[in-house]
Coordinates of C-alpha atoms in Angstrom, one line a residue:
M1380 CA -8.6 20.1 14.3
K1381 CA -10.2 18.3 11.3
K1382 CA -9.5 14.8 12.4
L1383 CA -12.0 12.0 11.7
N1384 CA -11.0 8.4 11.4
I1385 CA -8.0 6.3 10.7
L1386 CA -7.4 5.8 7.0
I1387 CA -10.0 8.4 6.2
L1388 CA -9.2 12.0 7.4
G1389 CA -7.0 11.6 10.4
L1390 CA -4.4 9.7 12.3
F1391 CA -6.0 7.7 15.0
I1392 CA -4.2 4.6 16.3
V1393 CA -5.5 1.8 18.5
Q1394 CA -3.1 -0.9 19.7
L1395 CA -4.6 -4.3 20.5
S1396 CA -3.2 -6.7 23.0
K1397 CA -2.1 -10.2 21.9
A1398 CA -4.3 -12.0 24.4
Q1399 CA -7.6 -10.3 23.8
I1400 CA -9.2 -7.5 21.8
G1401 CA -8.7 -4.9 24.5
K1402 CA -7.6 -1.3 23.9
Q1403 CA -4.2 -0.5 25.5
W1404 CA -4.1 3.1 24.4
D1405 CA -5.2 5.5 21.7
K1406 CA -3.7 8.7 20.4
T1407 CA -4.7 11.3 17.9
F1408 CA -2.2 13.2 15.7
G1409 CA -3.0 16.1 13.4
G1410 CA -3.1 19.8 12.6
T1411 CA -5.8 22.3 11.7
E1412 CA -6.5 20.8 8.2
Y1413 CA -6.6 17.3 6.9
E1414 CA -4.3 14.3 7.6
F1415 CA -4.5 10.9 6.0
I1416 CA -2.6 7.9 7.3
T1417 CA -1.6 5.3 4.7
S1418 CA 1.1 3.2 6.3
T1419 CA 2.0 2.1 9.9
V1420 CA 5.5 0.6 10.5
A1421 CA 6.3 -1.4 13.6
T1422 CA 9.9 -0.2 14.3
S1423 CA 12.8 -2.2 15.8
D1424 CA 12.8 -0.1 19.0
G1425 CA 9.2 -1.2 19.9
G1426 CA 7.6 2.0 18.6
F1427 CA 5.9 2.9 15.4
L1428 CA 6.3 5.2 12.4
L1429 CA 3.0 6.6 11.2
A1430 CA 3.2 7.7 7.6
G1431 CA 0.7 9.6 5.4
Y1432 CA 0.1 13.0 4.0
S1433 CA -1.1 16.3 5.5
K1434 CA -2.4 19.7 4.3
S1435 CA -2.0 21.4 7.7
G1436 CA 0.5 24.0 8.6
A1437 CA 2.5 24.0 11.8
S1438 CA -0.3 23.3 14.3
G1439 CA -1.5 20.7 16.7
N1440 CA 0.9 17.8 16.7
K1441 CA 2.6 19.0 13.4
S1442 CA 5.8 20.9 13.9
E1443 CA 6.6 22.1 10.4
A1444 CA 4.6 24.3 8.0
G1445 CA 3.3 22.9 4.7
R1446 CA 5.2 23.3 1.4
G1447 CA 2.3 23.5 -1.0
G1448 CA -0.8 21.3 -1.2
Y1449 CA -0.5 18.0 0.5
D1450 CA 2.9 17.0 1.8
Y1451 CA 4.4 13.7 3.1
W1452 CA 4.0 13.6 6.9
V1453 CA 5.6 11.0 9.2
V1454 CA 5.3 10.8 13.0
K1455 CA 7.6 8.6 15.1
I1456 CA 6.0 7.4 18.3
D1457 CA 7.2 5.1 21.1
A1458 CA 5.6 1.9 22.4
N1459 CA 3.1 4.0 24.5
G1460 CA 2.1 6.3 21.6
N1461 CA 4.1 9.3 22.7
K1462 CA 5.5 11.4 19.8
T1463 CA 9.3 11.3 19.5
W1464 CA 9.5 13.4 16.4
D1465 CA 7.6 14.4 13.2
K1466 CA 8.8 15.5 9.8
R1467 CA 7.2 17.0 6.7
F1468 CA 8.5 16.5 3.1
G1469 CA 7.0 18.2 0.0
G1470 CA 7.1 20.6 -2.9
S1471 CA 4.8 23.2 -4.3
G1472 CA 2.1 20.8 -5.5
D1473 CA 0.6 17.7 -4.0
D1474 CA 2.8 15.0 -2.5
I1475 CA 0.9 11.8 -1.5
L1476 CA 2.9 9.3 0.7
F1477 CA 1.5 5.8 0.2
S1478 CA 4.1 3.4 1.6
A1479 CA 6.8 3.4 4.2
I1480 CA 9.3 0.8 5.5
Q1481 CA 12.1 0.7 8.0
T1482 CA 15.4 0.0 6.4
T1483 CA 18.7 -1.1 7.8
D1484 CA 19.7 2.5 8.4
G1485 CA 16.5 4.5 8.7
Y1486 CA 13.3 4.7 6.7
L1487 CA 12.2 4.8 3.0
L1488 CA 9.1 6.8 2.1
G1489 CA 7.4 6.3 -1.2
G1490 CA 4.4 7.8 -3.0
Y1491 CA 3.7 10.1 -5.8
S1492 CA 4.0 13.8 -6.5
N1493 CA 3.1 16.5 -9.1
S1494 CA 5.4 19.1 -7.5
G1495 CA 8.2 20.8 -9.4
A1496 CA 11.7 21.1 -8.0
G1497 CA 11.7 23.0 -4.8
G1498 CA 11.1 22.7 -1.1
D1499 CA 12.2 19.1 -0.2
K1500 CA 12.0 17.9 -3.8
S1501 CA 15.2 18.0 -5.8
Q1502 CA 13.8 17.1 -9.3
A1503 CA 10.8 18.4 -11.2
S1504 CA 8.1 16.0 -12.3
Q1505 CA 8.5 14.3 -15.7
G1506 CA 4.8 14.5 -16.5
S1507 CA 1.9 14.9 -14.1
N1508 CA 2.3 12.6 -11.1
D1509 CA 5.6 10.7 -10.7
Y1510 CA 6.9 8.2 -8.2
W1511 CA 8.7 10.1 -5.4
V1512 CA 10.9 8.4 -2.9
V1513 CA 12.5 10.1 0.2
K1514 CA 15.2 8.3 2.2
I1515 CA 15.5 9.5 5.8
S1516 CA 17.7 8.6 8.8
S1517 CA 16.4 7.0 11.9
T1518 CA 15.8 10.5 13.4
G1519 CA 13.9 11.8 10.3
A1520 CA 16.7 13.7 8.6
K1521 CA 16.5 13.6 4.8
Q1522 CA 19.4 11.8 3.2
W1523 CA 18.3 11.8 -0.5
D1524 CA 15.2 12.0 -2.6
K1525 CA 14.5 10.8 -6.1
R1526 CA 11.8 11.1 -8.8
Y1527 CA 10.9 8.4 -11.2
G1528 CA 8.4 8.9 -14.0
G1529 CA 7.3 9.3 -17.6
S1530 CA 5.2 11.8 -19.5
G1531 CA 1.9 10.5 -18.1
D1532 CA 0.8 9.6 -14.6
D1533 CA 2.8 7.3 -12.4
Y1534 CA 1.5 6.2 -9.0
L1535 CA 3.9 4.5 -6.5
T1536 CA 2.0 2.3 -4.1
S1537 CA 4.6 -0.1 -2.5
V1538 CA 8.2 0.1 -1.4
L1539 CA 10.2 -2.9 -0.3
Q1540 CA 13.8 -3.6 0.7
A1541 CA 15.0 -6.7 -1.1
T1542 CA 17.3 -9.3 0.5
D1543 CA 20.3 -7.9 -1.5
G1544 CA 19.7 -4.5 0.2
S1545 CA 18.3 -2.7 -2.9
Y1546 CA 14.8 -1.2 -3.0
L1547 CA 11.9 -2.3 -5.1
L1548 CA 9.6 0.5 -6.1
S1549 CA 6.2 -0.7 -7.4
G1550 CA 3.0 0.9 -8.6
Y1551 CA 1.2 1.5 -11.8
S1552 CA 1.8 3.9 -14.7
S1553 CA -0.1 5.3 -17.7
S1554 CA 3.1 6.7 -19.2
P1555 CA 4.6 5.5 -22.5
A1556 CA 8.3 4.9 -22.7
S1557 CA 9.7 8.3 -21.7
G1558 CA 11.6 10.0 -19.0
D1559 CA 12.7 7.4 -16.5
K1560 CA 10.5 4.7 -18.0
T1561 CA 11.9 2.4 -20.6
Y1562 CA 8.8 0.3 -21.4
N1563 CA 5.7 1.3 -23.5
L1564 CA 2.2 0.6 -22.3
L1565 CA 0.9 -2.9 -23.0
G1566 CA -2.5 -1.4 -23.8
T1567 CA -3.6 1.9 -25.4
E1568 CA -3.4 5.4 -24.1
G1569 CA -5.4 6.0 -21.0
F1570 CA -4.8 2.5 -19.6
A1571 CA -2.2 1.6 -17.0
D1572 CA 0.3 -1.2 -16.3
F1573 CA 2.2 -2.4 -13.3
W1574 CA 5.6 -0.5 -13.2
V1575 CA 8.4 -1.8 -11.1
L1576 CA 11.9 -0.3 -10.5
K1577 CA 14.8 -1.8 -8.7
V1578 CA 17.1 1.0 -7.3
D1579 CA 20.4 1.3 -5.4
A1580 CA 19.9 1.8 -1.7
S1581 CA 22.7 4.4 -1.4
T1582 CA 21.7 6.9 -4.1
G1583 CA 18.4 5.7 -5.6
S1584 CA 20.0 5.1 -9.0
T1585 CA 17.9 2.8 -11.2
I1586 CA 19.3 -0.7 -11.6
W1587 CA 16.4 -1.8 -13.8
D1588 CA 12.8 -1.0 -14.6
N1589 CA 10.1 -3.2 -16.1
A1590 CA 6.4 -3.0 -16.9
S1591 CA 4.0 -5.9 -16.7
G1592 CA 0.3 -6.5 -16.9
T1593 CA -2.6 -7.0 -19.3
P1594 CA -3.7 -4.7 -22.2
Y1595 CA -6.2 -3.0 -19.9
T1596 CA -6.0 -1.0 -16.7
D1597 CA -3.9 -2.8 -14.1
Q1598 CA -3.3 -1.4 -10.6
L1599 CA -0.6 -2.8 -8.3
Y1600 CA -0.9 -2.5 -4.5
S1601 CA 1.2 -5.2 -2.8
V1602 CA 4.5 -7.0 -3.4
V1603 CA 6.1 -10.0 -1.7
E1604 CA 9.7 -11.3 -2.2
I1605 CA 10.2 -15.0 -2.7
D1606 CA 13.4 -16.9 -3.4
G1607 CA 15.0 -14.2 -5.5
A1608 CA 11.8 -13.3 -7.3
F1609 CA 8.9 -11.0 -6.6
L1610 CA 5.1 -11.5 -6.5
L1611 CA 3.1 -8.5 -7.7
A1612 CA -0.5 -8.3 -6.6
G1613 CA -3.3 -5.9 -7.6
Y1614 CA -6.4 -5.9 -9.7
Y1615 CA -7.4 -5.7 -13.4
P1616 CA -10.6 -5.7 -15.4
Y1617 CA -11.7 -9.2 -16.3
G1618 CA -13.0 -9.1 -19.8
G1619 CA -11.1 -5.9 -20.6
D1620 CA -13.9 -3.3 -20.2
D1621 CA -12.4 -1.5 -17.2
E1622 CA -15.2 -3.0 -15.1
N1623 CA -15.6 -6.3 -13.3
M1624 CA -12.3 -6.1 -11.5
D1625 CA -10.5 -9.3 -10.4
F1626 CA -7.6 -10.0 -8.1
I1627 CA -4.4 -10.6 -10.1
V1628 CA -1.1 -12.0 -8.8
F1629 CA 2.0 -12.8 -11.0
Q1630 CA 5.7 -13.4 -10.6
I1631 CA 8.7 -11.5 -12.0
N1632 CA 12.3 -12.5 -11.7
G1633 CA 14.6 -10.5 -9.5
T1634 CA 17.4 -10.1 -12.1
N1635 CA 15.6 -7.8 -14.6
G1636 CA 11.9 -7.8 -13.6
N1637 CA 10.8 -10.0 -16.5
F1638 CA 7.5 -11.8 -16.3
V1639 CA 7.8 -15.5 -15.3
E1640 CA 5.7 -17.7 -17.6
D1641 CA 2.9 -19.7 -16.0
K1642 CA 3.2 -17.8 -12.8
D1643 CA 0.1 -15.6 -13.2
F1644 CA -3.0 -16.2 -11.1
Y1645 CA -6.5 -14.7 -11.2
F1646 CA -9.3 -14.7 -8.5
G1647 CA -12.7 -13.1 -8.4
G1648 CA -16.5 -13.3 -8.6
D1649 CA -18.8 -12.0 -11.2
N1650 CA -18.6 -8.3 -10.1
N1651 CA -15.9 -6.1 -8.7
D1652 CA -13.0 -7.5 -6.6
Y1653 CA -10.3 -5.1 -5.5
L1654 CA -7.1 -6.5 -4.0
S1655 CA -5.4 -4.5 -1.3
T1656 CA -2.7 -6.8 0.1
I1657 CA -1.0 -10.2 -0.2
I1658 CA 0.9 -11.8 2.7
K1659 CA 2.9 -15.0 2.9
T1660 CA 1.5 -17.2 5.6
A1661 CA 3.3 -19.4 8.2
D1662 CA 2.3 -22.6 6.3
G1663 CA 4.0 -21.5 3.2
G1664 CA 0.9 -20.3 1.4
Y1665 CA -0.7 -16.9 0.9
L1666 CA -3.5 -14.8 2.1
I1667 CA -4.9 -12.5 -0.6
A1668 CA -7.2 -9.8 0.8
G1669 CA -9.3 -6.9 -0.4
Y1670 CA -12.9 -5.9 -0.9
S1671 CA -15.7 -7.2 -3.1
N1672 CA -19.3 -6.8 -4.1
S1673 CA -19.4 -10.0 -6.1
I1674 CA -22.1 -12.7 -5.4
D1675 CA -21.4 -16.3 -4.7
S1676 CA -19.6 -17.2 -8.0
Y1677 CA -16.3 -18.5 -9.4
N1678 CA -13.7 -18.2 -6.5
K1679 CA -16.1 -16.5 -4.2
S1680 CA -18.3 -18.8 -2.0
E1681 CA -20.6 -16.3 -0.3
N1682 CA -22.9 -13.5 -1.2
P1683 CA -22.2 -9.9 -0.1
R1684 CA -23.6 -8.7 3.2
G1685 CA -24.3 -5.2 1.9
G1686 CA -22.4 -3.2 -0.6
Y1687 CA -18.7 -3.9 -0.6
D1688 CA -17.4 -6.4 2.0
Y1689 CA -14.0 -7.6 3.1
W1690 CA -13.0 -10.6 1.0
I1691 CA -10.1 -12.8 2.0
L1692 CA -8.8 -15.8 0.0
K1693 CA -6.3 -18.4 1.4
T1694 CA -4.2 -20.3 -1.1
D1695 CA -1.4 -22.9 -0.8
A1696 CA 2.1 -22.2 -2.0
N1697 CA 1.1 -22.9 -5.6
F1698 CA -1.9 -20.5 -5.4
K1699 CA -4.5 -23.2 -5.3
A1700 CA -7.5 -21.8 -3.4
E1701 CA -8.1 -23.4 0.0
W1702 CA -10.9 -21.3 1.5
D1703 CA -12.3 -17.8 1.2
K1704 CA -14.4 -15.7 3.6
T1705 CA -16.7 -12.7 3.1
L1706 CA -16.9 -10.3 6.1
G1707 CA -19.1 -7.2 6.4
G1708 CA -22.2 -5.4 7.5
T1709 CA -25.1 -3.8 5.6
S1710 CA -23.0 -0.9 4.4
D1711 CA -19.7 -0.7 2.6
D1712 CA -16.6 -2.3 4.2
Y1713 CA -13.2 -1.8 2.6
L1714 CA -10.3 -4.1 3.7
L1715 CA -7.0 -2.3 3.4
S1716 CA -4.5 -4.4 5.4
A1717 CA -3.9 -7.8 6.9
V1718 CA -1.4 -9.4 9.2
Q1719 CA -1.0 -13.0 10.5
T1720 CA -1.2 -13.2 14.3
A1721 CA 0.9 -15.4 16.6
D1722 CA -2.0 -17.9 17.0
G1723 CA -2.2 -18.6 13.2
G1724 CA -5.1 -16.3 12.6
F1725 CA -5.3 -13.0 10.8
L1726 CA -6.0 -9.5 11.9
L1727 CA -7.8 -7.5 9.2
G1728 CA -8.1 -3.7 9.1
G1729 CA -9.9 -1.2 7.0
N1730 CA -12.9 1.2 6.7
H1731 CA -16.5 0.6 7.5
T1732 CA -18.3 3.6 5.9
L1733 CA -16.4 6.4 7.6
A1734 CA -15.4 4.3 10.7
L1735 CA -12.5 2.1 11.6
A1736 CA -13.1 -1.6 11.4
M1737 CA -10.9 -4.4 12.6
K1738 CA -11.7 -8.1 12.4
K1739 CA -10.0 -11.1 13.8
V1740 CA -10.3 -14.4 11.9
R1741 CA -8.9 -17.9 12.7
E1742 CA -6.6 -19.6 10.2
T1743 CA -9.6 -21.6 8.9
G1744 CA -11.5 -18.4 8.0
V1745 CA -13.9 -18.5 11.0
W1746 CA -14.8 -15.1 12.4
P1747 CA -15.0 -15.4 16.2
I1748 CA -14.4 -11.8 17.3
S1749 CA -15.3 -8.5 15.7
G1750 CA -15.1 -4.9 16.8
R1751 CA -15.9 -1.5 15.3

């Protein structure tokens, strides 16, 4: 089996105890080709849904043959890592699952696809890559699927169930107003904007869509709901040259997705800063996390350790920076996820040059424990 490391070329899960950084169990899931994990969901029954994409046929832990190139692949496991079921969803092309959530009645899977109608996909792509959402039951049975896209490329990176029960589908798009997209690009052809849709939970029908961003290439990777509005977080090229990326966070209202004036925030150093996630913290503020190769400059208080390093920035509720921390080794370290722990600290996960890296930091940004 061609299985390497979590978030690279395989599905390898390590659960950490609350009291200490000690392994409780590990499991490997995959077939004879490549599997990539992109989302892990802690489920209400105490287990987990592992979500990603696979090129394998029915082999190893995978029970269904592939449809085309890469397909969505989800694996449901119990609290001890034992597989309960697995499901594959795809068409004749490549289908890349990027985000998954547990809903009130099952799961919602979201990513992007260039497949035509066929297999598990009921609608052909509008252009090249389109958003593709698959709603499944708690046992993995498909309930409906829906494609959203324009004539260009559209990449869905985040799905969220809003407090009103609807789904928010977020990502970035290089499409002009066409197909399912009603907004033109803010920049010129070849650039991309944040593109957000609010859809009905029963059928996936669009309630509204909206595009936001700068006149340059903006890529969205994380969304948080706050008081009837949404915070969109990603990165954009400071200076407009598609280089020197900075973190960007801004707010849209929940009624129609319009940009909220004076609610846009920018963070970065003098080089590249790529945002992966934003989380709301227990004190009402936010942790903004990603990876950076910037030196000590602007919002960044430390020089890089090697190439790219984890970079986390803690803000208050109004996005005033409180502290930041650079974590890394002599090679490249890519932070991809962050959660706040029961003791007020944060658990950070990502890649360390082809290896899993997890780091635990206290709420003040001190790094007392590390493991690779």
